[in-house]
Amino acid sequence: MKNNKIREIILGKPLDPMKSETRHSMALVAFLAWVGLGADGLSSSAYGPEETFRALGGHTHLGLYMAIATAATVFIIALAYNQVIELFPTGGGGYRVASKLVGPYLGLISGCALILDYVLTIAISIASGVDALASFLPLGFQPYKLWAEVFFIGLLIVMNLRGLKEAIQILLPIFLGFVVTHLVLIVYGIFAHASHLPELIPTTVAETTDLASHIGWAGVAGMLLLAYSQGGGTYTGLEAVSNNVNLLAEPRVRTGKVTMLYMALSLAFTAGGIILLYLLWDAQPVAGETLNASTFKTIIASMGLGGEVVNQGLLVVVLAFEAGLLFVAANTGFLGGPSVLSNMAADSWVPHKFRYLSTRLVTQNGILVMGIAALAILWWTGGSVTLLVVLYSISVFLTFAISLFGLVLYWSRNRKKGTQWKRRWLLSALGFVICAGILVVLLFEKFADGGWATAAIIAAMAVFCFYIRKHYRETKQAIHSVDEVFASQPFGPNQEPVEPNQDDQTAVFIVGTSRGGGLHALLWVQRMFPGHFKNFLFVNARTVDSHAYGGEGAMEQMRTEAAETLEFFVDFCHSHGMAASSYLGFGTDAVEEVTRLCEEISREFPHSIFFTSKLIFASDNWFTRLLHNQAALAAQRRLHLEGLQMVILPMKV
């Protein structure tokens, strides 16, 4: 009880998953989705444009091409991903696209890349945010940046364990502060140089022609392509909406498209505008400062709003909002990562426990794994944003390329009139060429600088997932063979229902989806205790996981399937003249719900003994314990503490 009270103080009171108003109150409208999911994309303007501009070296005049290319690429990827929202309105994004349109194994690669993408979203956003804060602190703060990053990740873990909307509503003022301050700085910074704008294009073209005369047009193209690819981090986050459509308010597809429009407009303007500011204000790197910080400092000083103290104060406000937005973006990793893990768990690529919801209706296991993995990567890289951007960009563009290739295949196969398939095919193909090109350049140029690590991590994850799915498949086949053995059990001749008597000896069976497992337990009890039990009750406590909670239709389907399974056991008993009844419960914790139902039954039927089955593997090790919950043992312990008798029957597979 004490532990539950502490948990409630930290995480909040439990929510009822079966109430439709709970689902509706947690669903995100387009504006809140823009805050919670779009922050990932918008925050990349804090490091993506800087990496692009630095890659140009001394040829900064090429920044104009980069600004235009950046804005255009944002819209191309966003429009292509609108198709993903249409085709997969239940979420899953790149993982679902690859699995359904290309194949399960490329889907696995895409899913692993997405998980790494979201882990790196957390890591790079926190690292870049702390860098922004450190830009107006003394250089002596630098050694403590890593500890600050650990603190902020811990804070976000707790916020997300409390629930989705609470985290977003707390971060909303920060998001709006970033939008307003950066909008003012970009607009002022461009118009302050309005007199230079007419000559900007002719000057850029002349300087580019002069550069080409020295290194050739192929050299210029290579330089542009490298800078364009190294700024690939700018486009990260655009996939967040398609991965989390299930979190959006109805109508989900329309809400998703509006959210994507907000994201594309804000990111294209901010990222393209910042590159233009670098060009117009002749941005130069300063030790201990980000390029944004040094550029914004120059722009604020030129406004003439006050003395040095006022200017420094305004810069602190701007950088604080920038850091804040990066922390909001890190929060996207805690939304998207668990969602991908949940979808992969539904397909048995990762442990099924990643589908389970906490009392606050969040995928607690996924949140913890994402946070711990992000901490590990931050320690390994030392919080280096340059290295994290390489890892991040490769994982993101691998997912982009696979997803857009899937869309190309889809429209190639579905060339129906009235679907505008040609326009959609061309858009998907253009997006695929861009993303695949960036991926190839990054792998080639940055393989030795960290690209190998991304490839190694994704490959290791894929191999581990393959073995997990193999185990689940073998277990499912074994359970199916048990079901087939007991499927031949004949029903008796009796047609009339037999009602249980509260004063009789009662056998209560905690059953799941396997009819064979339930019949195995029933027949074992009858064989071991012939004629002793007169009542036979069946209990099914279904776990409301993230897959079932994705929509009311899924919840109703789960309820129907559970009721049919219980009805089968009751009808079987009635046909043999045995008194029987059933109890059905739903909750986020199967053990909690089983305990509640069993306590209720024991009050109604005081002479009850509880039975359940547990899978026994020939080789029980950490791997099997990781993949299968120990619900039977946990339920037995809880019931024993309540003074109730429970027997676990082994079922070897």
Coordinates of C-alpha atoms in Angstrom, one line a residue, residues 21 23 83 103 138 154 167 227 233 309 374 392 400 418 422 424 448 469 507 549 574 581 610 614:
E21 CA -14.1 9.6 -22.2
R23 CA -9.5 7.8 -24.6
Q83 CA 0.1 9.4 -47.9
G103 CA 7.8 -7.2 -46.6
P138 CA 31.0 30.5 -18.6
G154 CA 15.3 11.6 -15.9
A167 CA 3.8 16.4 -20.5
A227 CA 26.6 19.9 -47.2
G233 CA 19.3 16.1 -39.4
V309 CA 23.0 43.9 -20.2
A374 CA 19.4 7.5 -24.6
Y392 CA 20.7 10.2 -36.2
F400 CA 12.6 7.4 -45.0
G418 CA -9.6 8.6 -59.8
K422 CA 0.6 9.1 -61.2
R424 CA 1.4 10.3 -56.0
A448 CA 34.4 5.9 -40.3
R469 CA 10.1 -13.8 -33.2
A507 CA -13.0 -24.8 -8.7
Y549 CA -6.4 0.9 -26.8
H574 CA -23.1 -27.4 -19.0
S581 CA -20.3 -19.6 -14.8
F610 CA -8.2 -21.3 -7.8
K614 CA 1.8 -21.9 -16.7

